[in-house]
Each structure stands twice: as C-alpha cells, then as structure tokens.
Amino acid sequence: MSGTLDRAEAYLDLGRYQQAAALASQHLAQQPDDASALLVLARCQRHLEDLPAGLASVDQALRITPDAPFAWMLRADTLSRMGRHHEAVAAAQRCVEYGPLFWWSHHTLALVLERSGNGALRRDGYAAALRATELGPQEASAHFMLGLIAHRLGDHRTARAAYGTTLRLDPQSSEAHNNLAMLDQRRSWSSRRAWSRAAEGFVTSASLDVEDTHARFNLEGMAWGVAASARWCAFAGMAVALVSTQGGRSGGQDGGGPAGPLVGALLLVLMWGAWFLWQRSRMTPRVRRTMALVARGCPPVLVMAAAVALPALHSLVTVVSAVALPAVDTGVLAACAGLLFWNLILTYWISRVFLGRRAPGRRARRGAGGPG
C-alpha cells in the first residue's frame, strides 16, 4: 500500500487535493496507524479548507508520533487559520522544541505570531523569522516572513533587503513584488522614480497572481491618485478661464478683442499638457495599459475622473464662447463653475471613502506559508 501513499503525495504536489485525499484515506483504511498518511490527509484537508477535519487528522498523527515537528507545524498552522491563536502559538513552540534546527520550525512560530495580530508579540516573531533565515538562507519563504514582520515594525530598510532576497530566490513571488512596491509607494510623493517602481511592482504582482486582490487594490489606489491629482489643474483651469474671458467679453465695447480668451486658452493647453507629460513620464506603456484596465472596473476612479473632466470641459467652453458667443451671460458660467468646484471637492472625499471600502480584508498571504 506504500504505492498508494506515494501516488497521494504526487497528487498533493500537483494540487489535486481531492484525489490525494481519496488515496490517503484508502491507504489509511488498511493502515489506520500510519502517521505519515494521516499528515498527507491533513495537508489535503487544509488545502480544501476543511480545517476541523485537518486538525483531527493531525491530532491523530500526534497521538502516534507525539514528537514529530512537522506534525506540530501542521497543527500550529491549522489552529492559526481557525483563529485559535493562543493554541497555535503553543503548538508552534512545541514545533521549535522538537525541531530546533529546522528553518521551518522557527518560520512557523514567526507566522503564527504574526497572524495573531498581537503587536506585543511581533518582536518575538521577528526573532523567530531571523533565526529561520539563518537556518534556511536559501528559503524564499523565510526571507519573505522576515521582510513582512520588519515591514509591520516600521523597519523598512530590513524589509526592503528581505524582500529583495526573496525575489532573488523566487522571482515569481507576487507577494514580495507587491510588498516591495508598497515600500516604494511610501516615497512616491518625494520621488518620481519611487512612484514608477511602485506602479511596476503592483503590475508585476497582479500579473503573477490574478487572484491577488491586494495588488489590484493597490493599482486602483494609484489610478485614483492619478485622477485626483488632476483636480488642481481643473481648479486652476476654471479660474484662468473665468479671469481671461472677462476682458474678452468686454472687448466688444472697448476694442480689446479676443486677446484675453486666447491667452487663457494657451494657458489651459500648457497647464494640461504639462500635467499629461508629467504623468506619461512616470508610467511605462505596460503600466498605462494595466492601470487603464483596472480603472475601468473601479467606480471610485471613474467617478473621480468624471468629476475632473467636467471642470476641464467647462474651462474649454468658457474660453471658446468668449470668442464665438460673446453675448453669453458670464454670470451663468460663473455659477456653473461654482457648482463644479464644490462637486469636485465632495467627489474627492466621497470617492476616497468608497475606494477604501474596496480594500481586501486582512488575510494570510500564501507566500508566508511554510512547507505545504
């Protein structure tokens, strides 16, 4: 029956968890005290989100081999996923006790301490993660966990170095790309290159894992930020249009001509052109395409963009009408400008709130997991 268990492990490695669980159960029907088969079954049940059954399988394996560190690791991870964090930490400590020289023992302790959400224990998690990297210097998961905890502790230099090591060992780690981009995003206000690197990182993370809602949300936030940054051009554009057309509209009486509106139109073109070129310089074509696709499916971004577009259109109509339709009442245009001004301010804050509500819930990241 060892062949049956070997096939179950092969299916497990391929991600075919239902078939693996069926074969492990078949093997256990003949050999119910095989701890290895129970652990294979527990791993399948964990991947299938049947956590109570997985915990029962692990506990049965521990009754047979109570000093098996891998079984304690599975128990700690399963309890942590179930929200039983105090028991998970105790199991992880037993894992370290029975396997002090295994990197994944210390990684498991760091993982469950981080998942517990207890900030007071985060320093202990950092120490465990650091020990895991010492024992497993070529393990990407160990370095990612160190970076994650350092990130949460505000040690951005250590976090950046750890994420960089993670990507050197595993260039396909979407979580490391995403978190490294988040570090760059913090510096985006003072560095154009940091903003560009953040955008590239989020795009790469989203392309590597299409189910990663964190990277998509971060891209939505950046797209919203691009649209929101244009509000200053919109405000200034309305002011330029209204001021420059006052002389143009009175030009019919005092002979001033359309010089004022033409100057205003030139200022509008220069202002919006500069904004467009600035944004274009920050984004590669790949980032522009991805951000446009993300923006189409994000109502807060679309609403913010529309709120900016309306004042821009108002500015254009104001300067054109000053030349072509000088009889148009300036009071009407000024009243419209006032409405659009307040609409833009309200839209900015309301869309920001609704964008925040789209943030994915706090969840354990797959890249932070230990051996499957």
PDB file of N, CA, C and O in Angstrom, residues 258-315:
ATOM      1  N   PRO A 258     -10.267  89.577 -28.793  1.00  0.00           N
ATOM      2  CA  PRO A 258     -10.252  88.281 -28.111  1.00  0.00           C
ATOM      3  C   PRO A 258      -8.894  87.902 -27.538  1.00  0.00           C
ATOM      4  O   PRO A 258      -8.626  86.723 -27.338  1.00  0.00           O
ATOM      5  N   ALA A 259      -8.036  88.878 -27.305  1.00  0.00           N
ATOM      6  CA  ALA A 259      -6.690  88.550 -26.806  1.00  0.00           C
ATOM      7  C   ALA A 259      -6.750  87.823 -25.480  1.00  0.00           C
ATOM      8  O   ALA A 259      -6.011  86.850 -25.250  1.00  0.00           O
ATOM      9  N   GLY A 260      -7.618  88.270 -24.567  1.00  0.00           N
ATOM     10  CA  GLY A 260      -7.721  87.637 -23.247  1.00  0.00           C
ATOM     11  C   GLY A 260      -8.091  86.169 -23.337  1.00  0.00           C
ATOM     12  O   GLY A 260      -7.397  85.312 -22.778  1.00  0.00           O
ATOM     13  N   PRO A 261      -9.171  85.817 -24.029  1.00  0.00           N
ATOM     14  CA  PRO A 261      -9.533  84.403 -24.158  1.00  0.00           C
ATOM     15  C   PRO A 261      -8.451  83.559 -24.830  1.00  0.00           C
ATOM     16  O   PRO A 261      -8.245  82.402 -24.463  1.00  0.00           O
ATOM     17  N   LEU A 262      -7.755  84.146 -25.815  1.00  0.00           N
ATOM     18  CA  LEU A 262      -6.702  83.391 -26.486  1.00  0.00           C
ATOM     19  C   LEU A 262      -5.544  83.091 -25.535  1.00  0.00           C
ATOM     20  O   LEU A 262      -4.978  81.999 -25.545  1.00  0.00           O
ATOM     21  N   VAL A 263      -5.202  84.092 -24.719  1.00  0.00           N
ATOM     22  CA  VAL A 263      -4.161  83.867 -23.711  1.00  0.00           C
ATOM     23  C   VAL A 263      -4.620  82.793 -22.718  1.00  0.00           C
ATOM     24  O   VAL A 263      -3.849  81.905 -22.322  1.00  0.00           O
ATOM     25  N   GLY A 264      -5.891  82.874 -22.310  1.00  0.00           N
ATOM     26  CA  GLY A 264      -6.426  81.867 -21.393  1.00  0.00           C
ATOM     27  C   GLY A 264      -6.386  80.479 -22.000  1.00  0.00           C
ATOM     28  O   GLY A 264      -6.023  79.501 -21.331  1.00  0.00           O
ATOM     29  N   ALA A 265      -6.759  80.396 -23.297  1.00  0.00           N
ATOM     30  CA  ALA A 265      -6.721  79.088 -23.969  1.00  0.00           C
ATOM     31  C   ALA A 265      -5.301  78.542 -24.019  1.00  0.00           C
ATOM     32  O   ALA A 265      -5.069  77.343 -23.811  1.00  0.00           O
ATOM     33  N   LEU A 266      -4.331  79.420 -24.281  1.00  0.00           N
ATOM     34  CA  LEU A 266      -2.935  78.997 -24.323  1.00  0.00           C
ATOM     35  C   LEU A 266      -2.483  78.479 -22.957  1.00  0.00           C
ATOM     36  O   LEU A 266      -1.796  77.453 -22.856  1.00  0.00           O
ATOM     37  N   LEU A 267      -2.888  79.189 -21.897  1.00  0.00           N
ATOM     38  CA  LEU A 267      -2.530  78.744 -20.546  1.00  0.00           C
ATOM     39  C   LEU A 267      -3.144  77.395 -20.212  1.00  0.00           C
ATOM     40  O   LEU A 267      -2.507  76.536 -19.581  1.00  0.00           O
ATOM     41  N   LEU A 268      -4.392  77.207 -20.653  1.00  0.00           N
ATOM     42  CA  LEU A 268      -5.045  75.912 -20.410  1.00  0.00           C
ATOM     43  C   LEU A 268      -4.308  74.781 -21.109  1.00  0.00           C
ATOM     44  O   LEU A 268      -4.083  73.707 -20.530  1.00  0.00           O
ATOM     45  N   VAL A 269      -3.929  75.009 -22.361  1.00  0.00           N
ATOM     46  CA  VAL A 269      -3.210  73.980 -23.131  1.00  0.00           C
ATOM     47  C   VAL A 269      -1.875  73.665 -22.463  1.00  0.00           C
ATOM     48  O   VAL A 269      -1.495  72.495 -22.308  1.00  0.00           O
ATOM     49  N   LEU A 270      -1.151  74.701 -22.055  1.00  0.00           N
ATOM     50  CA  LEU A 270       0.147  74.489 -21.423  1.00  0.00           C
ATOM     51  C   LEU A 270       0.002  73.748 -20.091  1.00  0.00           C
ATOM     52  O   LEU A 270       0.781  72.841 -19.773  1.00  0.00           O
ATOM     53  N   MET A 271      -1.011  74.118 -19.312  1.00  0.00           N
ATOM     54  CA  MET A 271      -1.203  73.520 -17.998  1.00  0.00           C
ATOM     55  C   MET A 271      -1.570  72.038 -18.107  1.00  0.00           C
ATOM     56  O   MET A 271      -0.945  71.180 -17.484  1.00  0.00           O
ATOM     57  N   TRP A 272      -2.584  71.746 -18.931  1.00  0.00           N
ATOM     58  CA  TRP A 272      -2.995  70.354 -19.090  1.00  0.00           C
ATOM     59  C   TRP A 272      -1.943  69.536 -19.835  1.00  0.00           C
ATOM     60  O   TRP A 272      -1.753  68.346 -19.551  1.00  0.00           O
ATOM     61  N   GLY A 273      -1.260  70.154 -20.760  1.00  0.00           N
ATOM     62  CA  GLY A 273      -0.187  69.450 -21.465  1.00  0.00           C
ATOM     63  C   GLY A 273       0.944  69.068 -20.526  1.00  0.00           C
ATOM     64  O   GLY A 273       1.498  67.953 -20.606  1.00  0.00           O
ATOM     65  N   ALA A 274       1.307  69.989 -19.625  1.00  0.00           N
ATOM     66  CA  ALA A 274       2.364  69.694 -18.656  1.00  0.00           C
ATOM     67  C   ALA A 274       1.949  68.561 -17.728  1.00  0.00           C
ATOM     68  O   ALA A 274       2.748  67.669 -17.407  1.00  0.00           O
ATOM     69  N   TRP A 275       0.672  68.587 -17.293  1.00  0.00           N
ATOM     70  CA  TRP A 275       0.186  67.513 -16.424  1.00  0.00           C
ATOM     71  C   TRP A 275       0.221  66.168 -17.149  1.00  0.00           C
ATOM     72  O   TRP A 275       0.668  65.156 -16.587  1.00  0.00           O
ATOM     73  N   PHE A 276      -0.212  66.163 -18.404  1.00  0.00           N
ATOM     74  CA  PHE A 276      -0.231  64.926 -19.189  1.00  0.00           C
ATOM     75  C   PHE A 276       1.183  64.389 -19.385  1.00  0.00           C
ATOM     76  O   PHE A 276       1.436  63.184 -19.212  1.00  0.00           O
ATOM     77  N   LEU A 277       2.129  65.250 -19.743  1.00  0.00           N
ATOM     78  CA  LEU A 277       3.501  64.802 -19.968  1.00  0.00           C
ATOM     79  C   LEU A 277       4.141  64.301 -18.672  1.00  0.00           C
ATOM     80  O   LEU A 277       4.927  63.344 -18.685  1.00  0.00           O
ATOM     81  N   TRP A 278       3.794  64.956 -17.562  1.00  0.00           N
ATOM     82  CA  TRP A 278       4.327  64.523 -16.274  1.00  0.00           C
ATOM     83  C   TRP A 278       3.846  63.113 -15.935  1.00  0.00           C
ATOM     84  O   TRP A 278       4.642  62.250 -15.537  1.00  0.00           O
ATOM     85  N   GLN A 279       2.555  62.870 -16.115  1.00  0.00           N
ATOM     86  CA  GLN A 279       2.022  61.537 -15.847  1.00  0.00           C
ATOM     87  C   GLN A 279       2.593  60.505 -16.808  1.00  0.00           C
ATOM     88  O   GLN A 279       2.914  59.378 -16.412  1.00  0.00           O
ATOM     89  N   ARG A 280       2.730  60.883 -18.058  1.00  0.00           N
ATOM     90  CA  ARG A 280       3.258  59.953 -19.052  1.00  0.00           C
ATOM     91  C   ARG A 280       4.704  59.570 -18.734  1.00  0.00           C
ATOM     92  O   ARG A 280       5.111  58.414 -18.937  1.00  0.00           O
ATOM     93  N   SER A 281       5.474  60.511 -18.218  1.00  0.00           N
ATOM     94  CA  SER A 281       6.879  60.230 -17.909  1.00  0.00           C
ATOM     95  C   SER A 281       7.015  59.264 -16.737  1.00  0.00           C
ATOM     96  O   SER A 281       8.058  58.628 -16.577  1.00  0.00           O
ATOM     97  N   ARG A 282       5.979  59.168 -15.909  1.00  0.00           N
ATOM     98  CA  ARG A 282       6.053  58.296 -14.732  1.00  0.00           C
ATOM     99  C   ARG A 282       5.643  56.861 -15.038  1.00  0.00           C
ATOM    100  O   ARG A 282       5.877  55.972 -14.216  1.00  0.00           O
ATOM    101  N   MET A 283       5.004  56.616 -16.182  1.00  0.00           N
ATOM    102  CA  MET A 283       4.443  55.297 -16.459  1.00  0.00           C
ATOM    103  C   MET A 283       5.023  54.716 -17.739  1.00  0.00           C
ATOM    104  O   MET A 283       5.116  55.396 -18.753  1.00  0.00           O
ATOM    105  N   THR A 284       5.379  53.451 -17.662  1.00  0.00           N
ATOM    106  CA  THR A 284       5.747  52.728 -18.873  1.00  0.00           C
ATOM    107  C   THR A 284       4.457  52.351 -19.612  1.00  0.00           C
ATOM    108  O   THR A 284       3.368  52.357 -19.024  1.00  0.00           O
ATOM    109  N   PRO A 285       4.539  52.028 -20.905  1.00  0.00           N
ATOM    110  CA  PRO A 285       3.320  51.606 -21.621  1.00  0.00           C
ATOM    111  C   PRO A 285       2.607  50.442 -20.936  1.00  0.00           C
ATOM    112  O   PRO A 285       1.376  50.383 -20.917  1.00  0.00           O
ATOM    113  N   ARG A 286       3.385  49.513 -20.356  1.00  0.00           N
ATOM    114  CA  ARG A 286       2.775  48.367 -19.660  1.00  0.00           C
ATOM    115  C   ARG A 286       1.949  48.831 -18.478  1.00  0.00           C
ATOM    116  O   ARG A 286       0.829  48.351 -18.253  1.00  0.00           O
ATOM    117  N   VAL A 287       2.477  49.783 -17.711  1.00  0.00           N
ATOM    118  CA  VAL A 287       1.745  50.293 -16.552  1.00  0.00           C
ATOM    119  C   VAL A 287       0.507  51.056 -17.003  1.00  0.00           C
ATOM    120  O   VAL A 287      -0.574  50.916 -16.414  1.00  0.00           O
ATOM    121  N   ARG A 288       0.634  51.858 -18.059  1.00  0.00           N
ATOM    122  CA  ARG A 288      -0.521  52.632 -18.533  1.00  0.00           C
ATOM    123  C   ARG A 288      -1.656  51.711 -18.971  1.00  0.00           C
ATOM    124  O   ARG A 288      -2.827  51.952 -18.651  1.00  0.00           O
ATOM    125  N   ARG A 289      -1.310  50.650 -19.704  1.00  0.00           N
ATOM    126  CA  ARG A 289      -2.359  49.725 -20.164  1.00  0.00           C
ATOM    127  C   ARG A 289      -3.042  49.043 -18.985  1.00  0.00           C
ATOM    128  O   ARG A 289      -4.277  48.965 -18.930  1.00  0.00           O
ATOM    129  N   THR A 290      -2.240  48.546 -18.055  1.00  0.00           N
ATOM    130  CA  THR A 290      -2.818  47.829 -16.915  1.00  0.00           C
ATOM    131  C   THR A 290      -3.651  48.749 -16.045  1.00  0.00           C
ATOM    132  O   THR A 290      -4.748  48.392 -15.598  1.00  0.00           O
ATOM    133  N   MET A 291      -3.152  49.949 -15.800  1.00  0.00           N
ATOM    134  CA  MET A 291      -3.878  50.878 -14.944  1.00  0.00           C
ATOM    135  C   MET A 291      -5.197  51.300 -15.593  1.00  0.00           C
ATOM    136  O   MET A 291      -6.214  51.477 -14.908  1.00  0.00           O
ATOM    137  N   ALA A 292      -5.193  51.440 -16.918  1.00  0.00           N
ATOM    138  CA  ALA A 292      -6.432  51.785 -17.617  1.00  0.00           C
ATOM    139  C   ALA A 292      -7.457  50.667 -17.487  1.00  0.00           C
ATOM    140  O   ALA A 292      -8.649  50.910 -17.268  1.00  0.00           O
ATOM    141  N   LEU A 293      -7.000  49.414 -17.606  1.00  0.00           N
ATOM    142  CA  LEU A 293      -7.911  48.276 -17.471  1.00  0.00           C
ATOM    143  C   LEU A 293      -8.481  48.197 -16.055  1.00  0.00           C
ATOM    144  O   LEU A 293      -9.669  47.942 -15.865  1.00  0.00           O
ATOM    145  N   VAL A 294      -7.624  48.428 -15.065  1.00  0.00           N
ATOM    146  CA  VAL A 294      -8.074  48.390 -13.677  1.00  0.00           C
ATOM    147  C   VAL A 294      -9.071  49.519 -13.403  1.00  0.00           C
ATOM    148  O   VAL A 294     -10.087  49.329 -12.733  1.00  0.00           O
ATOM    149  N   ALA A 295      -8.784  50.701 -13.941  1.00  0.00           N
ATOM    150  CA  ALA A 295      -9.650  51.859 -13.697  1.00  0.00           C
ATOM    151  C   ALA A 295     -11.049  51.643 -14.247  1.00  0.00           C
ATOM    152  O   ALA A 295     -12.037  52.107 -13.661  1.00  0.00           O
ATOM    153  N   ARG A 296     -11.162  50.934 -15.368  1.00  0.00           N
ATOM    154  CA  ARG A 296     -12.487  50.703 -15.972  1.00  0.00           C
ATOM    155  C   ARG A 296     -13.413  49.947 -15.043  1.00  0.00           C
ATOM    156  O   ARG A 296     -14.635  50.117 -15.105  1.00  0.00           O
ATOM    157  N   GLY A 297     -12.856  49.091 -14.200  1.00  0.00           N
ATOM    158  CA  GLY A 297     -13.693  48.305 -13.307  1.00  0.00           C
ATOM    159  C   GLY A 297     -13.770  48.849 -11.894  1.00  0.00           C
ATOM    160  O   GLY A 297     -14.246  48.152 -11.002  1.00  0.00           O
ATOM    161  N   CYS A 298     -13.331  50.091 -11.699  1.00  0.00           N
ATOM    162  CA  CYS A 298     -13.323  50.675 -10.354  1.00  0.00           C
ATOM    163  C   CYS A 298     -14.168  51.946 -10.342  1.00  0.00           C
ATOM    164  O   CYS A 298     -13.713  53.011 -10.789  1.00  0.00           O
ATOM    165  N   PRO A 299     -15.408  51.885  -9.853  1.00  0.00           N
ATOM    166  CA  PRO A 299     -16.283  53.067  -9.858  1.00  0.00           C
ATOM    167  C   PRO A 299     -15.688  54.310  -9.200  1.00  0.00           C
ATOM    168  O   PRO A 299     -15.854  55.412  -9.733  1.00  0.00           O
ATOM    169  N   PRO A 300     -14.989  54.217  -8.048  1.00  0.00           N
ATOM    170  CA  PRO A 300     -14.421  55.446  -7.475  1.00  0.00           C
ATOM    171  C   PRO A 300     -13.453  56.160  -8.410  1.00  0.00           C
ATOM    172  O   PRO A 300     -13.415  57.397  -8.448  1.00  0.00           O
ATOM    173  N   VAL A 301     -12.675  55.392  -9.186  1.00  0.00           N
ATOM    174  CA  VAL A 301     -11.749  56.013 -10.135  1.00  0.00           C
ATOM    175  C   VAL A 301     -12.522  56.692 -11.254  1.00  0.00           C
ATOM    176  O   VAL A 301     -12.221  57.831 -11.647  1.00  0.00           O
ATOM    177  N   LEU A 302     -13.535  56.008 -11.776  1.00  0.00           N
ATOM    178  CA  LEU A 302     -14.317  56.571 -12.878  1.00  0.00           C
ATOM    179  C   LEU A 302     -15.058  57.832 -12.441  1.00  0.00           C
ATOM    180  O   LEU A 302     -15.119  58.828 -13.183  1.00  0.00           O
ATOM    181  N   VAL A 303     -15.613  57.817 -11.236  1.00  0.00           N
ATOM    182  CA  VAL A 303     -16.338  58.986 -10.730  1.00  0.00           C
ATOM    183  C   VAL A 303     -15.381  60.155 -10.524  1.00  0.00           C
ATOM    184  O   VAL A 303     -15.704  61.309 -10.867  1.00  0.00           O
ATOM    185  N   MET A 304     -14.191  59.865  -9.990  1.00  0.00           N
ATOM    186  CA  MET A 304     -13.208  60.930  -9.777  1.00  0.00           C
ATOM    187  C   MET A 304     -12.767  61.516 -11.113  1.00  0.00           C
ATOM    188  O   MET A 304     -12.631  62.741 -11.259  1.00  0.00           O
ATOM    189  N   ALA A 305     -12.552  60.659 -12.098  1.00  0.00           N
ATOM    190  CA  ALA A 305     -12.138  61.138 -13.420  1.00  0.00           C
ATOM    191  C   ALA A 305     -13.226  61.996 -14.050  1.00  0.00           C
ATOM    192  O   ALA A 305     -12.943  63.034 -14.668  1.00  0.00           O
ATOM    193  N   ALA A 306     -14.491  61.591 -13.885  1.00  0.00           N
ATOM    194  CA  ALA A 306     -15.596  62.371 -14.447  1.00  0.00           C
ATOM    195  C   ALA A 306     -15.709  63.723 -13.753  1.00  0.00           C
ATOM    196  O   ALA A 306     -15.964  64.748 -14.396  1.00  0.00           O
ATOM    197  N   ALA A 307     -15.499  63.737 -12.428  1.00  0.00           N
ATOM    198  CA  ALA A 307     -15.574  64.999 -11.684  1.00  0.00           C
ATOM    199  C   ALA A 307     -14.480  65.967 -12.118  1.00  0.00           C
ATOM    200  O   ALA A 307     -14.660  67.190 -12.035  1.00  0.00           O
ATOM    201  N   VAL A 308     -13.338  65.450 -12.562  1.00  0.00           N
ATOM    202  CA  VAL A 308     -12.259  66.299 -13.066  1.00  0.00           C
ATOM    203  C   VAL A 308     -12.543  66.745 -14.498  1.00  0.00           C
ATOM    204  O   VAL A 308     -12.255  67.881 -14.889  1.00  0.00           O
ATOM    205  N   ALA A 309     -13.119  65.844 -15.286  1.00  0.00           N
ATOM    206  CA  ALA A 309     -13.367  66.150 -16.700  1.00  0.00           C
ATOM    207  C   ALA A 309     -14.393  67.275 -16.868  1.00  0.00           C
ATOM    208  O   ALA A 309     -14.284  68.093 -17.801  1.00  0.00           O
ATOM    209  N   LEU A 310     -15.382  67.340 -15.989  1.00  0.00           N
ATOM    210  CA  LEU A 310     -16.416  68.366 -16.130  1.00  0.00           C
ATOM    211  C   LEU A 310     -15.864  69.789 -15.985  1.00  0.00           C
ATOM    212  O   LEU A 310     -16.161  70.658 -16.827  1.00  0.00           O
ATOM    213  N   PRO A 311     -15.052  70.095 -14.971  1.00  0.00           N
ATOM    214  CA  PRO A 311     -14.461  71.445 -14.905  1.00  0.00           C
ATOM    215  C   PRO A 311     -13.527  71.737 -16.086  1.00  0.00           C
ATOM    216  O   PRO A 311     -13.464  72.879 -16.546  1.00  0.00           O
ATOM    217  N   ALA A 312     -12.813  70.697 -16.551  1.00  0.00           N
ATOM    218  CA  ALA A 312     -11.941  70.900 -17.713  1.00  0.00           C
ATOM    219  C   ALA A 312     -12.773  71.280 -18.926  1.00  0.00           C
ATOM    220  O   ALA A 312     -12.406  72.192 -19.698  1.00  0.00           O
ATOM    221  N   LEU A 313     -13.915  70.602 -19.107  1.00  0.00           N
ATOM    222  CA  LEU A 313     -14.806  70.934 -20.223  1.00  0.00           C
ATOM    223  C   LEU A 313     -15.405  72.324 -20.043  1.00  0.00           C
ATOM    224  O   LEU A 313     -15.538  73.090 -21.018  1.00  0.00           O
ATOM    225  N   HIS A 314     -15.729  72.658 -18.807  1.00  0.00           N
ATOM    226  CA  HIS A 314     -16.274  73.996 -18.525  1.00  0.00           C
ATOM    227  C   HIS A 314     -15.265  75.080 -18.909  1.00  0.00           C
ATOM    228  O   HIS A 314     -15.622  76.107 -19.499  1.00  0.00           O
ATOM    229  N   SER A 315     -13.997  74.875 -18.593  1.00  0.00           N
ATOM    230  CA  SER A 315     -12.959  75.856 -18.936  1.00  0.00           C
ATOM    231  C   SER A 315     -12.864  76.037 -20.443  1.00  0.00           C
ATOM    232  O   SER A 315     -12.761  77.163 -20.954  1.00  0.00           O
TER     233      SER A 315
END
